[in-house]
PDB file of C-alpha atoms and ligand atoms in Angstrom:
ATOM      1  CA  UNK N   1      79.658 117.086  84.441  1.00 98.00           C
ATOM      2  CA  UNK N   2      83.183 117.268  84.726  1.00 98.00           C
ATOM      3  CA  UNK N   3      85.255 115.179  86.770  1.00 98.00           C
ATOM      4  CA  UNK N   4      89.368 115.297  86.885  1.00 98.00           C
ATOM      5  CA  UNK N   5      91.340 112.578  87.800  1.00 98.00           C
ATOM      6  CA  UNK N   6      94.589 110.471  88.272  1.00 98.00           C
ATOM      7  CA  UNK N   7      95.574 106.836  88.237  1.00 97.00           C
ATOM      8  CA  UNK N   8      95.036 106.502  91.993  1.00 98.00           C
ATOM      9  CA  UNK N   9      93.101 105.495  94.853  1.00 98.00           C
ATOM     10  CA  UNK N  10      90.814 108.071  95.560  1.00 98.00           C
ATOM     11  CA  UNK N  11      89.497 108.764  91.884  1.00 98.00           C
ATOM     12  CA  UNK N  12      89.354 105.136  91.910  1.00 98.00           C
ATOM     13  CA  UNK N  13      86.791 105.128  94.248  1.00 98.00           C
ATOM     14  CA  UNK N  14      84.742 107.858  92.282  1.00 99.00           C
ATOM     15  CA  UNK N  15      85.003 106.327  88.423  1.00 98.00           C
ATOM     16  CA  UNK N  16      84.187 102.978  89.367  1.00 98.00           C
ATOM     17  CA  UNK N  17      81.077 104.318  90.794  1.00 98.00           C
ATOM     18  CA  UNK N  18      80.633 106.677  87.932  1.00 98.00           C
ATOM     19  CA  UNK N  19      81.158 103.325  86.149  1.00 98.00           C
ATOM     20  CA  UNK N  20      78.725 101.244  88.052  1.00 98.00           C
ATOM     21  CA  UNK N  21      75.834 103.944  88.070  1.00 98.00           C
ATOM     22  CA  UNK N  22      76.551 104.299  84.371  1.00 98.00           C
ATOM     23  CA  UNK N  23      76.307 108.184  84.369  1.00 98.00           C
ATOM     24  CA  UNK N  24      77.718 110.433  81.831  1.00 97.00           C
ATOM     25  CA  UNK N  25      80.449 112.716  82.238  1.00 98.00           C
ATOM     26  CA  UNK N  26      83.837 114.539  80.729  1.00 98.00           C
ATOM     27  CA  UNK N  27      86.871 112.209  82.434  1.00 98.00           C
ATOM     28  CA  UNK N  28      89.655 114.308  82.542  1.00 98.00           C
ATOM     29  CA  UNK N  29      93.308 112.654  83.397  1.00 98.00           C
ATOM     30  CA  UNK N  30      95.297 115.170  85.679  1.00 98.00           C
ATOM     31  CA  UNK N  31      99.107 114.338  84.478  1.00 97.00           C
ATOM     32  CA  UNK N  32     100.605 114.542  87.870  1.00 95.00           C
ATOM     33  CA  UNK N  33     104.147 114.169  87.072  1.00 93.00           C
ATOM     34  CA  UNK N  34     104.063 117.428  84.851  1.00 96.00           C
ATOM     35  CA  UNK N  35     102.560 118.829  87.996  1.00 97.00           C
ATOM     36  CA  UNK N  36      98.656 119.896  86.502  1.00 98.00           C
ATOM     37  CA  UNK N  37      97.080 120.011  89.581  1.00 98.00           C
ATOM     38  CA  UNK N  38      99.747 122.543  90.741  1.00 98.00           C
ATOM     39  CA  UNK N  39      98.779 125.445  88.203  1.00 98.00           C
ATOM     40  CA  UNK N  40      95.937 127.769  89.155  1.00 98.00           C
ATOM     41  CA  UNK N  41      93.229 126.639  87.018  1.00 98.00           C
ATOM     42  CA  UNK N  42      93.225 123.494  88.639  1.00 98.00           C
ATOM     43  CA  UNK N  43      94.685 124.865  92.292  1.00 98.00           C
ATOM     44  CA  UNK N  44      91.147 127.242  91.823  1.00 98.00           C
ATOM     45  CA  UNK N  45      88.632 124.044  91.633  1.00 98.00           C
ATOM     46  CA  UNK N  46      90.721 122.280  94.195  1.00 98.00           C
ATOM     47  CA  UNK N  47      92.772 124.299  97.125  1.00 98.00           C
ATOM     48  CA  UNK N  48      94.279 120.767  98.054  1.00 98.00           C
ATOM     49  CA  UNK N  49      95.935 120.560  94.278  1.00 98.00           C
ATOM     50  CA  UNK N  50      94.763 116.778  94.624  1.00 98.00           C
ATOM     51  CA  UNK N  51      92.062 114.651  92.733  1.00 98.00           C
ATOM     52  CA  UNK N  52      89.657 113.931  92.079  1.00 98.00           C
ATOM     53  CA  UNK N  53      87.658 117.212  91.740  1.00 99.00           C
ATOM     54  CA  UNK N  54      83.850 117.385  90.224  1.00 98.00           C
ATOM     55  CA  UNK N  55      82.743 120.275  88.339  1.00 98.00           C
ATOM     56  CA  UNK N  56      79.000 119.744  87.964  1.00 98.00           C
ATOM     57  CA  UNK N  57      77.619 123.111  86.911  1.00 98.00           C
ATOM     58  CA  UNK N  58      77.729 125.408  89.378  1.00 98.00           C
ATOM     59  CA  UNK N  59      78.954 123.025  92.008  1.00 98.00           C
ATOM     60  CA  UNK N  60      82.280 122.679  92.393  1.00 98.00           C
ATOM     61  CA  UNK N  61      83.645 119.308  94.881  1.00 98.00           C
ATOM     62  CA  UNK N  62      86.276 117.945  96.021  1.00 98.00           C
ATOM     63  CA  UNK N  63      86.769 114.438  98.568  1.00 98.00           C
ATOM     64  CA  UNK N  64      86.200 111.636  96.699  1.00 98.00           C
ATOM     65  CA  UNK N  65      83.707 110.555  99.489  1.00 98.00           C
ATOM     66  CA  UNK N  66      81.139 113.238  99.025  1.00 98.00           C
ATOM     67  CA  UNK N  67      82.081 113.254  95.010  1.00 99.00           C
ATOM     68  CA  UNK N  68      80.307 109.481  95.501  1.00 99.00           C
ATOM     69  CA  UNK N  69      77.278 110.594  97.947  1.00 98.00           C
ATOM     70  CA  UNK N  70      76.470 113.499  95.569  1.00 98.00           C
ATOM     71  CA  UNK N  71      76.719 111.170  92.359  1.00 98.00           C
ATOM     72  CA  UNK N  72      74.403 108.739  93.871  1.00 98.00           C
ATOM     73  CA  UNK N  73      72.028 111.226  94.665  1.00 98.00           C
ATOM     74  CA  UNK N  74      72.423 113.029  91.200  1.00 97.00           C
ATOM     75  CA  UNK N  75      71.630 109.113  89.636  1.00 98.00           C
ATOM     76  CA  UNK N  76      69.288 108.076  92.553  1.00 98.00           C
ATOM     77  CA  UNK N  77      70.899 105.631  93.637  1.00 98.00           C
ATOM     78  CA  UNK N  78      70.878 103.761  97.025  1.00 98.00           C
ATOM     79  CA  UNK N  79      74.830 103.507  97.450  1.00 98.00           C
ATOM     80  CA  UNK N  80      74.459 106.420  99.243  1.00 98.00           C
ATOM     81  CA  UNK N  81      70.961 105.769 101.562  1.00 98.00           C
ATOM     82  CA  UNK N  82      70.149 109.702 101.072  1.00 97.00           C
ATOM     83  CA  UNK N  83      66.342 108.546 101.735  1.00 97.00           C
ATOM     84  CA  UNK N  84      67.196 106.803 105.136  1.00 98.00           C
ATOM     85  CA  UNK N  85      69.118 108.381 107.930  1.00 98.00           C
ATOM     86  CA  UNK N  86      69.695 105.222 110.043  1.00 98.00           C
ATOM     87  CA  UNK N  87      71.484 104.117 107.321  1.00 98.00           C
ATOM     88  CA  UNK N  88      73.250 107.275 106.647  1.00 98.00           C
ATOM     89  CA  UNK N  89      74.437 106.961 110.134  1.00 98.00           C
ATOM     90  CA  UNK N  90      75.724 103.369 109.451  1.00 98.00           C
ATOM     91  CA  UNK N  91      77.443 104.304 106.236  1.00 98.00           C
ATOM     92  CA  UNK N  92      78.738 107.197 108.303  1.00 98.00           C
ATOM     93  CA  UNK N  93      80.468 105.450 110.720  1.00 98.00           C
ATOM     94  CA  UNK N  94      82.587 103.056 107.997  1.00 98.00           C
ATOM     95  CA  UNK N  95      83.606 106.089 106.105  1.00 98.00           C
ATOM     96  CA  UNK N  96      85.087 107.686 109.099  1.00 98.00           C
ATOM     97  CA  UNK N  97      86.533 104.645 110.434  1.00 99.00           C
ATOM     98  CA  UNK N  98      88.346 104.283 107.126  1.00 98.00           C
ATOM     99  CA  UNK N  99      89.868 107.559 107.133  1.00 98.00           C
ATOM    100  CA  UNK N 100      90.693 107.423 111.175  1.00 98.00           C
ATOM    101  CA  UNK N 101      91.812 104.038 111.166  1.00 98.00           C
ATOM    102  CA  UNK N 102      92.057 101.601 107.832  1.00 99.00           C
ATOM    103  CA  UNK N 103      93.363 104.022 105.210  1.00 98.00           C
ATOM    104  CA  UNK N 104      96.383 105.365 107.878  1.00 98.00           C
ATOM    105  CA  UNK N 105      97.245 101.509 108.859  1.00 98.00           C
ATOM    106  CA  UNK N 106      97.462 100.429 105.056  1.00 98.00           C
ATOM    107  CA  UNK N 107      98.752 103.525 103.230  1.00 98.00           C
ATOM    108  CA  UNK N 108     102.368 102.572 103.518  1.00 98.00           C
ATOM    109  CA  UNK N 109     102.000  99.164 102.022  1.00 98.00           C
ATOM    110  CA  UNK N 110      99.993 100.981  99.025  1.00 98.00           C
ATOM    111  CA  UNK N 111     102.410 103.757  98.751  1.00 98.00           C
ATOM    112  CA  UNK N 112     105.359 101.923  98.669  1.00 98.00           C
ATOM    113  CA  UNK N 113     104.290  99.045  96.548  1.00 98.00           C
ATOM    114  CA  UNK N 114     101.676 100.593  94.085  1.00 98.00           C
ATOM    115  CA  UNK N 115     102.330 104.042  93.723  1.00 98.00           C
ATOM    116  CA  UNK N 116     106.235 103.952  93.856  1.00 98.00           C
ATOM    117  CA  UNK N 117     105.558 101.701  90.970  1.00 97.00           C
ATOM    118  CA  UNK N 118     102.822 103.145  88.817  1.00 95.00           C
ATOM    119  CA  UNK N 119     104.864 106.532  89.189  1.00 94.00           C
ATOM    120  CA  UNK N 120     108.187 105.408  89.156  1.00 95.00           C
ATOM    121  CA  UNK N 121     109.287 106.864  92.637  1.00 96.00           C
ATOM    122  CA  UNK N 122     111.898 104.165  93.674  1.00 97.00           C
ATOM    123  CA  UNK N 123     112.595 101.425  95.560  1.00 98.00           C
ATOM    124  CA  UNK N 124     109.547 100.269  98.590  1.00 98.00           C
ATOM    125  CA  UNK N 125     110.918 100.999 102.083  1.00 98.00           C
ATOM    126  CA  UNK N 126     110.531  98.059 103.963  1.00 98.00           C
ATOM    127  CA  UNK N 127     110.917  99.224 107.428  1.00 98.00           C
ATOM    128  CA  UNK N 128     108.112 102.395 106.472  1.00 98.00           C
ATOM    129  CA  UNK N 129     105.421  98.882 105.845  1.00 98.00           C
ATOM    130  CA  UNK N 130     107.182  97.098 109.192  1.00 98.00           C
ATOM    131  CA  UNK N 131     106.350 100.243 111.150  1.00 98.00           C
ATOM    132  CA  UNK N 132     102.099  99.707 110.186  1.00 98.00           C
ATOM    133  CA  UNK N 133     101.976  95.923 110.356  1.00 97.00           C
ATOM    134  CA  UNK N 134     100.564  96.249 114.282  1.00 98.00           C
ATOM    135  CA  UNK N 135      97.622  98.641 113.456  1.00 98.00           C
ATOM    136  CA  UNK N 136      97.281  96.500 109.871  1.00 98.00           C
ATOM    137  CA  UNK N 137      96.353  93.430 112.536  1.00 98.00           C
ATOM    138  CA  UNK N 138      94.227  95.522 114.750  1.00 98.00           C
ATOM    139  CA  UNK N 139      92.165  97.165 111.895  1.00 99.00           C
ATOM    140  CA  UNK N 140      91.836  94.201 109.944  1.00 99.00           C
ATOM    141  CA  UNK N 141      90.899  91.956 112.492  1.00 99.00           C
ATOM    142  CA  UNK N 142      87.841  94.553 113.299  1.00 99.00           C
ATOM    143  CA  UNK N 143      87.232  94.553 109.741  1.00 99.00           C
ATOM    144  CA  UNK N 144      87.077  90.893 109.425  1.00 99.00           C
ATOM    145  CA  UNK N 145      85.112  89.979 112.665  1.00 98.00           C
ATOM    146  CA  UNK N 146      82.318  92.820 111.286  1.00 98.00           C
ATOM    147  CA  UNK N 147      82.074  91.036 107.379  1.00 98.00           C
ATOM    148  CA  UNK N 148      81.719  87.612 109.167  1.00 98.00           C
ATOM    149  CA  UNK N 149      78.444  86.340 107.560  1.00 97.00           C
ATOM    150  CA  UNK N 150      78.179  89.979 105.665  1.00 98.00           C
ATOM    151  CA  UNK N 151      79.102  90.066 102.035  1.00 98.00           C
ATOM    152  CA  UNK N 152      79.297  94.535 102.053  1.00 98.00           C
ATOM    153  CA  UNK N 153      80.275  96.625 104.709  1.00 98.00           C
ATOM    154  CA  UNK N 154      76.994  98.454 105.852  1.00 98.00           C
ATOM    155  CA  UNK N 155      73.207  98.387 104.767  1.00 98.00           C
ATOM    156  CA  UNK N 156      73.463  94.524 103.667  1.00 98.00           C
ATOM    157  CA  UNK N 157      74.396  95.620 100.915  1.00 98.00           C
ATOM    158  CA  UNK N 158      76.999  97.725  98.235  1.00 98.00           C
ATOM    159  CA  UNK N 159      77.083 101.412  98.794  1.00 99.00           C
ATOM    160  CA  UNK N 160      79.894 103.862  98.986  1.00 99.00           C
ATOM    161  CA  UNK N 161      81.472 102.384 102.159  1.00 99.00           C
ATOM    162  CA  UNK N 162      82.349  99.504 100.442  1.00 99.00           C
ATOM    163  CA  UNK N 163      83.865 101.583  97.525  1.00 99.00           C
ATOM    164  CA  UNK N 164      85.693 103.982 100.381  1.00 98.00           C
ATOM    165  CA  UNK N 165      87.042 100.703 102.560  1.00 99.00           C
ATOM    166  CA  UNK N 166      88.364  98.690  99.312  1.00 99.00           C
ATOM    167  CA  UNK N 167      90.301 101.496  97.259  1.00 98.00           C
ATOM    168  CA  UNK N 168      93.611 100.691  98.277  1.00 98.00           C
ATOM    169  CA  UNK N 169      93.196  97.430  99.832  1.00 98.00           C
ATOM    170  CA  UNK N 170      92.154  95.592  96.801  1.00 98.00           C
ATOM    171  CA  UNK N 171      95.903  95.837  96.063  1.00 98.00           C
ATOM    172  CA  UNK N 172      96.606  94.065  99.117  1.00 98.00           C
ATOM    173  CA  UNK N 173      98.535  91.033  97.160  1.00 98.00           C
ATOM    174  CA  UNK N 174     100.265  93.038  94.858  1.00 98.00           C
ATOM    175  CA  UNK N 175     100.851  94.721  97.892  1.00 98.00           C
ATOM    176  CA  UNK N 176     102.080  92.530  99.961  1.00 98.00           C
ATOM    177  CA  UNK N 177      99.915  94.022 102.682  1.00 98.00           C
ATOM    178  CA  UNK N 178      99.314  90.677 105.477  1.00 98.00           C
ATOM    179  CA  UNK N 179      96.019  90.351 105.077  1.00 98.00           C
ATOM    180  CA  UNK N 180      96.161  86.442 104.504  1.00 98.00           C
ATOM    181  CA  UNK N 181      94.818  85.617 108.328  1.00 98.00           C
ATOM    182  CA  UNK N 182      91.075  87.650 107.818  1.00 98.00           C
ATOM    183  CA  UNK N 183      89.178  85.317 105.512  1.00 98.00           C
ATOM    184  CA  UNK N 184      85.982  86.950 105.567  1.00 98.00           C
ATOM    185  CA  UNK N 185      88.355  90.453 104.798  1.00 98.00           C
ATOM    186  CA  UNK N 186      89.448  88.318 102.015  1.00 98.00           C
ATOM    187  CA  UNK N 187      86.214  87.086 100.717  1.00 98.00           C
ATOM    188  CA  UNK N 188      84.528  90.665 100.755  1.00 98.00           C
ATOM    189  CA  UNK N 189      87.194  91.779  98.636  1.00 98.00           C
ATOM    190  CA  UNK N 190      87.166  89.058  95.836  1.00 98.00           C
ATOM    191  CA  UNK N 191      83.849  89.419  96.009  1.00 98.00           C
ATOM    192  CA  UNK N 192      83.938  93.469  95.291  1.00 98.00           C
ATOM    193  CA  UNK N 193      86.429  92.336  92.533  1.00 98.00           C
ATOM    194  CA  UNK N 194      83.010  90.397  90.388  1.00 98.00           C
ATOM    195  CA  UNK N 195      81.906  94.040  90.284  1.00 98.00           C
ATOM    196  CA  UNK N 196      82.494  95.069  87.021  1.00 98.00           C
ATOM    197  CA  UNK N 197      82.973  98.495  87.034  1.00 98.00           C
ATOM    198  CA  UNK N 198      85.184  98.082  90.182  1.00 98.00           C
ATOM    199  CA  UNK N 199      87.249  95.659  88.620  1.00 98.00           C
ATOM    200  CA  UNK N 200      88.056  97.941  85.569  1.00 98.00           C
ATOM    201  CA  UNK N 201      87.410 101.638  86.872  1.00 98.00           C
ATOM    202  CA  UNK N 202      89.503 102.957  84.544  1.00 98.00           C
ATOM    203  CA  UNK N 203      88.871 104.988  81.808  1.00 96.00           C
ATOM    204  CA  UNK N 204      92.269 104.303  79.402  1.00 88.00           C
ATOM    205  CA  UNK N 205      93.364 101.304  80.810  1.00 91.00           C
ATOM    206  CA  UNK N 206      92.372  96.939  81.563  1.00 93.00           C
ATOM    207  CA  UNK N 207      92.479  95.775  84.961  1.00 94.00           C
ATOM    208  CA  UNK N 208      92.161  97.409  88.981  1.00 95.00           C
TER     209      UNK N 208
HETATM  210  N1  GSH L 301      90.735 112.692 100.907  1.00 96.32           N
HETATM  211  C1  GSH L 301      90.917 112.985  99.503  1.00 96.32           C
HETATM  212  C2  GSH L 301      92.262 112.462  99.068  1.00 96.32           C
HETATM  213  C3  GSH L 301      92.727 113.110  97.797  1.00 96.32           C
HETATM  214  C4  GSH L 301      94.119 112.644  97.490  1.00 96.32           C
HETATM  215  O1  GSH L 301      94.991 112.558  98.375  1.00 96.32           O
HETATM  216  N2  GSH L 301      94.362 112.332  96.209  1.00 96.32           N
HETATM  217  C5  GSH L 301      95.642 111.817  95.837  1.00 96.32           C
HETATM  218  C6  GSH L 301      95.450 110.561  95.006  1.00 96.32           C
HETATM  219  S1  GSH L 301      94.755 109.247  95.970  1.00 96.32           S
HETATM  220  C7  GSH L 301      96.368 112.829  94.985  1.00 96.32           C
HETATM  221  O2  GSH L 301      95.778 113.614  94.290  1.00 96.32           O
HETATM  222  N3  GSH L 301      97.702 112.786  95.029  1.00 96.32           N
HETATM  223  C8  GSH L 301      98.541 113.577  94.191  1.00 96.32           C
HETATM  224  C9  GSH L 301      99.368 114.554  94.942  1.00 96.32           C
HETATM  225  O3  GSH L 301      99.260 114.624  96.179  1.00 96.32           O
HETATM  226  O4  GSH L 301     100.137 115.261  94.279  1.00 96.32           O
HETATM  227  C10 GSH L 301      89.794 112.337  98.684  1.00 96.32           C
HETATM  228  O5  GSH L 301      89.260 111.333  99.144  1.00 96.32           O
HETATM  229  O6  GSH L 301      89.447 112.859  97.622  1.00 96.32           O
END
Protein backbone atom coordinates (compact mmCIF):
# COMPACT_ATOMS: atom_id res chain seq x y z
CA UNK A 1 0.00 0.00 0.00
CA UNK A 2 1.00 3.21 -1.11
CA UNK A 3 -0.02 6.35 0.29
CA UNK A 4 1.35 10.04 -0.91
CA UNK A 5 1.38 12.84 1.16
CA UNK A 6 2.25 16.46 2.33
CA UNK A 7 2.86 18.26 5.58
CA UNK A 8 -0.80 19.24 5.90
CA UNK A 9 -4.10 18.81 7.27
CA UNK A 10 -5.75 16.36 5.36
CA UNK A 11 -2.85 13.66 5.17
CA UNK A 12 -2.70 14.47 8.71
CA UNK A 13 -5.80 13.04 9.30
CA UNK A 14 -4.88 9.78 7.27
CA UNK A 15 -1.10 9.00 8.83
CA UNK A 16 -2.07 9.48 12.24
CA UNK A 17 -4.60 6.87 11.70
CA UNK A 18 -2.25 4.82 9.65
CA UNK A 19 -0.19 5.50 12.81
CA UNK A 20 -2.71 4.56 15.39
CA UNK A 21 -3.94 1.28 13.54
CA UNK A 22 -0.27 0.48 13.15
CA UNK A 23 -0.59 -0.74 9.46
CA UNK A 24 2.14 -0.98 7.02
CA UNK A 25 2.61 1.03 4.09
CA UNK A 26 5.12 3.04 1.50
CA UNK A 27 4.78 6.97 2.89
CA UNK A 28 5.56 8.97 0.13
CA UNK A 29 6.19 12.97 0.74
CA UNK A 30 4.63 14.94 -2.29
CA UNK A 31 7.17 18.12 -2.44
CA UNK A 32 4.55 20.65 -3.16
CA UNK A 33 6.60 23.62 -3.69
CA UNK A 34 8.43 21.90 -6.73
CA UNK A 35 4.87 21.34 -7.81
CA UNK A 36 4.78 17.03 -7.76
CA UNK A 37 1.34 16.71 -7.57
CA UNK A 38 1.07 18.87 -10.76
CA UNK A 39 2.90 16.34 -13.21
CA UNK A 40 0.84 13.54 -14.74
CA UNK A 41 1.92 10.63 -12.86
CA UNK A 42 0.61 12.03 -9.89
CA UNK A 43 -2.35 14.31 -11.73
CA UNK A 44 -3.34 10.37 -13.08
CA UNK A 45 -3.87 8.87 -9.33
CA UNK A 46 -5.39 12.13 -8.27
CA UNK A 47 -7.50 14.51 -10.86
CA UNK A 48 -7.60 17.11 -7.89
CA UNK A 49 -3.47 17.26 -7.98
CA UNK A 50 -3.99 17.31 -4.04
CA UNK A 51 -3.07 14.75 -1.21
CA UNK A 52 -3.29 12.55 0.14
CA UNK A 53 -3.90 9.79 -2.49
CA UNK A 54 -3.88 5.79 -1.60
CA UNK A 55 -2.71 3.37 -4.03
CA UNK A 56 -3.68 0.02 -2.52
CA UNK A 57 -3.41 -2.47 -5.37
CA UNK A 58 -5.81 -2.06 -7.71
CA UNK A 59 -7.66 0.61 -5.83
CA UNK A 60 -6.79 3.81 -6.38
CA UNK A 61 -8.41 6.81 -3.58
CA UNK A 62 -8.43 9.93 -3.00
CA UNK A 63 -10.40 12.20 0.16
CA UNK A 64 -8.70 11.73 3.08
CA UNK A 65 -12.13 10.80 4.67
CA UNK A 66 -12.79 7.64 2.78
CA UNK A 67 -8.72 7.01 2.66
CA UNK A 68 -9.58 6.57 6.75
CA UNK A 69 -13.02 4.47 6.38
CA UNK A 70 -11.28 2.13 3.88
CA UNK A 71 -8.06 1.78 6.18
CA UNK A 72 -10.15 0.89 9.07
CA UNK A 73 -11.91 -1.59 7.26
CA UNK A 74 -8.65 -2.96 5.55
CA UNK A 75 -7.24 -3.24 9.59
CA UNK A 76 -10.74 -4.00 11.10
CA UNK A 77 -11.01 -1.53 12.99
CA UNK A 78 -14.06 0.17 14.68
CA UNK A 79 -13.01 3.92 13.87
CA UNK A 80 -14.99 3.50 11.09
CA UNK A 81 -18.37 1.38 12.55
CA UNK A 82 -18.45 -0.54 8.98
CA UNK A 83 -20.38 -3.40 11.07
CA UNK A 84 -23.12 -0.95 12.40
CA UNK A 85 -25.12 1.39 10.27
CA UNK A 86 -26.68 3.49 13.09
CA UNK A 87 -23.44 4.38 13.79
CA UNK A 88 -22.37 4.90 10.31
CA UNK A 89 -25.16 7.31 10.17
CA UNK A 90 -23.84 9.14 13.32
CA UNK A 91 -20.28 9.26 12.09
CA UNK A 92 -21.92 10.43 8.88
CA UNK A 93 -23.43 13.31 10.02
CA UNK A 94 -19.98 14.83 11.88
CA UNK A 95 -18.04 14.27 8.76
CA UNK A 96 -20.39 16.28 6.72
CA UNK A 97 -20.92 18.84 9.22
CA UNK A 98 -17.16 19.35 9.22
CA UNK A 99 -16.82 19.87 5.66
CA UNK A 100 -20.27 22.12 5.43
CA UNK A 101 -19.65 23.99 8.40
CA UNK A 102 -16.31 23.62 10.81
CA UNK A 103 -13.55 23.21 8.23
CA UNK A 104 -15.02 26.54 6.05
CA UNK A 105 -15.38 28.66 9.50
CA UNK A 106 -11.70 27.74 10.63
CA UNK A 107 -9.73 27.43 7.38
CA UNK A 108 -8.63 31.02 7.34
CA UNK A 109 -7.16 31.02 10.78
CA UNK A 110 -5.21 27.66 9.66
CA UNK A 111 -4.25 29.01 6.36
CA UNK A 112 -2.99 32.09 7.36
CA UNK A 113 -1.23 31.10 10.50
CA UNK A 114 0.02 27.46 9.78
CA UNK A 115 0.38 27.03 6.30
CA UNK A 116 1.67 30.59 5.36
CA UNK A 117 4.25 29.51 7.81
CA UNK A 118 5.18 25.91 7.22
CA UNK A 119 5.36 27.00 3.40
CA UNK A 120 6.66 30.25 3.62
CA UNK A 121 3.73 32.13 1.80
CA UNK A 122 3.88 35.54 3.68
CA UNK A 123 2.55 37.56 6.07
CA UNK A 124 -1.30 36.23 7.87
CA UNK A 125 -4.10 38.55 6.67
CA UNK A 126 -5.81 39.64 9.54
CA UNK A 127 -8.96 40.95 8.18
CA UNK A 128 -9.28 37.28 5.90
CA UNK A 129 -9.46 35.55 10.01
CA UNK A 130 -11.82 38.80 11.14
CA UNK A 131 -14.14 37.97 8.26
CA UNK A 132 -14.75 33.95 9.92
CA UNK A 133 -14.72 34.87 13.60
CA UNK A 134 -18.90 34.96 13.51
CA UNK A 135 -19.34 31.41 12.00
CA UNK A 136 -16.00 30.35 14.29
CA UNK A 137 -18.62 31.28 17.39
CA UNK A 138 -21.58 29.65 15.85
CA UNK A 139 -19.78 26.34 14.91
CA UNK A 140 -17.90 26.09 17.93
CA UNK A 141 -20.47 26.76 20.24
CA UNK A 142 -22.48 23.65 18.51
CA UNK A 143 -19.40 21.81 18.80
CA UNK A 144 -18.93 22.49 22.38
CA UNK A 145 -22.60 22.15 23.66
CA UNK A 146 -22.50 18.42 21.70
CA UNK A 147 -18.85 17.23 23.63
CA UNK A 148 -20.43 18.45 26.96
CA UNK A 149 -20.04 15.26 29.10
CA UNK A 150 -18.60 13.39 25.73
CA UNK A 151 -14.89 12.87 25.54
CA UNK A 152 -15.11 11.90 21.18
CA UNK A 153 -17.36 13.21 18.81
CA UNK A 154 -19.72 10.23 17.86
CA UNK A 155 -20.08 6.46 18.96
CA UNK A 156 -18.73 7.28 22.66
CA UNK A 157 -15.90 6.83 21.46
CA UNK A 158 -12.59 7.63 18.85
CA UNK A 159 -13.31 6.97 15.25
CA UNK A 160 -12.62 8.92 12.15
CA UNK A 161 -14.91 11.87 13.04
CA UNK A 162 -12.82 12.77 15.65
CA UNK A 163 -9.69 12.53 13.36
CA UNK A 164 -11.83 14.59 10.46
CA UNK A 165 -13.17 17.43 13.19
CA UNK A 166 -9.54 17.95 14.91
CA UNK A 167 -7.10 18.21 11.77
CA UNK A 168 -6.80 21.75 11.64
CA UNK A 169 -8.20 22.79 14.84
CA UNK A 170 -5.64 21.22 17.00
CA UNK A 171 -3.61 24.24 15.81
CA UNK A 172 -6.09 26.44 17.22
CA UNK A 173 -3.38 28.23 19.71
CA UNK A 174 -0.74 28.42 17.41
CA UNK A 175 -3.46 29.62 15.52
CA UNK A 176 -4.80 32.04 17.23
CA UNK A 177 -8.21 30.71 16.26
CA UNK A 178 -10.82 32.06 19.54
CA UNK A 179 -11.62 29.05 20.73
CA UNK A 180 -10.79 29.97 24.48
CA UNK A 181 -14.78 30.38 25.49
CA UNK A 182 -15.79 26.32 24.52
CA UNK A 183 -14.18 24.38 27.36
CA UNK A 184 -15.49 21.12 26.62
CA UNK A 185 -14.14 22.06 22.65
CA UNK A 186 -11.02 22.57 24.52
CA UNK A 187 -10.91 19.52 26.61
CA UNK A 188 -11.77 17.11 23.59
CA UNK A 189 -8.91 18.43 21.90
CA UNK A 190 -6.14 18.08 24.64
CA UNK A 191 -7.53 15.09 25.15
CA UNK A 192 -7.08 13.86 21.25
CA UNK A 193 -3.54 15.37 21.79
CA UNK A 194 -2.66 12.03 24.64
CA UNK A 195 -3.19 10.07 21.42
CA UNK A 196 -0.01 9.14 20.39
CA UNK A 197 -0.06 8.69 16.96
CA UNK A 198 -2.16 11.92 16.67
CA UNK A 199 0.19 13.83 18.52
CA UNK A 200 3.18 12.85 16.22
CA UNK A 201 1.50 11.79 12.78
CA UNK A 202 4.34 12.48 11.05
CA UNK A 203 6.53 10.39 9.36
CA UNK A 204 10.04 12.73 9.22
CA UNK A 205 9.32 14.99 11.77
CA UNK A 206 8.53 15.50 16.21
CA UNK A 207 5.48 17.14 17.18
CA UNK A 208 1.52 17.90 15.53
N1 LIG B 1 -11.03 17.05 0.72
C1 LIG B 1 -9.68 16.63 0.44
C2 LIG B 1 -8.76 17.81 0.61
C3 LIG B 1 -7.45 17.59 -0.09
C4 LIG B 1 -6.63 18.85 0.01
O1 LIG B 1 -7.13 19.97 -0.17
N2 LIG B 1 -5.33 18.68 0.30
C5 LIG B 1 -4.49 19.82 0.47
C6 LIG B 1 -3.71 19.67 1.76
S1 LIG B 1 -4.77 19.73 3.18
C7 LIG B 1 -3.50 19.90 -0.66
O2 LIG B 1 -3.11 18.91 -1.24
N3 LIG B 1 -3.05 21.12 -0.97
C8 LIG B 1 -2.02 21.36 -1.92
C9 LIG B 1 -2.48 22.12 -3.11
O3 LIG B 1 -3.67 22.46 -3.20
O4 LIG B 1 -1.63 22.39 -3.97
C10 LIG B 1 -9.29 15.49 1.39
O5 LIG B 1 -9.84 15.44 2.48
O6 LIG B 1 -8.46 14.66 1.02
Amino acid sequence: MKIYWIHAQAPRRVLALVKHLGIEAELIEQDVVAGQMQRPDYTALNPNQKAPTLVDGDLVLWESTAIMAHLCIRAGSDLWPAHAPAEQVEVLRWLAWNDCHWAPAIDAHYFERIVKARFDLGEPDQEAMRGREADIAKYAAVLDGHLRGRDYVACGRLTIADFQLASMAVYWREADMPLQPYPHLVRWLDGLIRIPAWAEPWPDRPGP
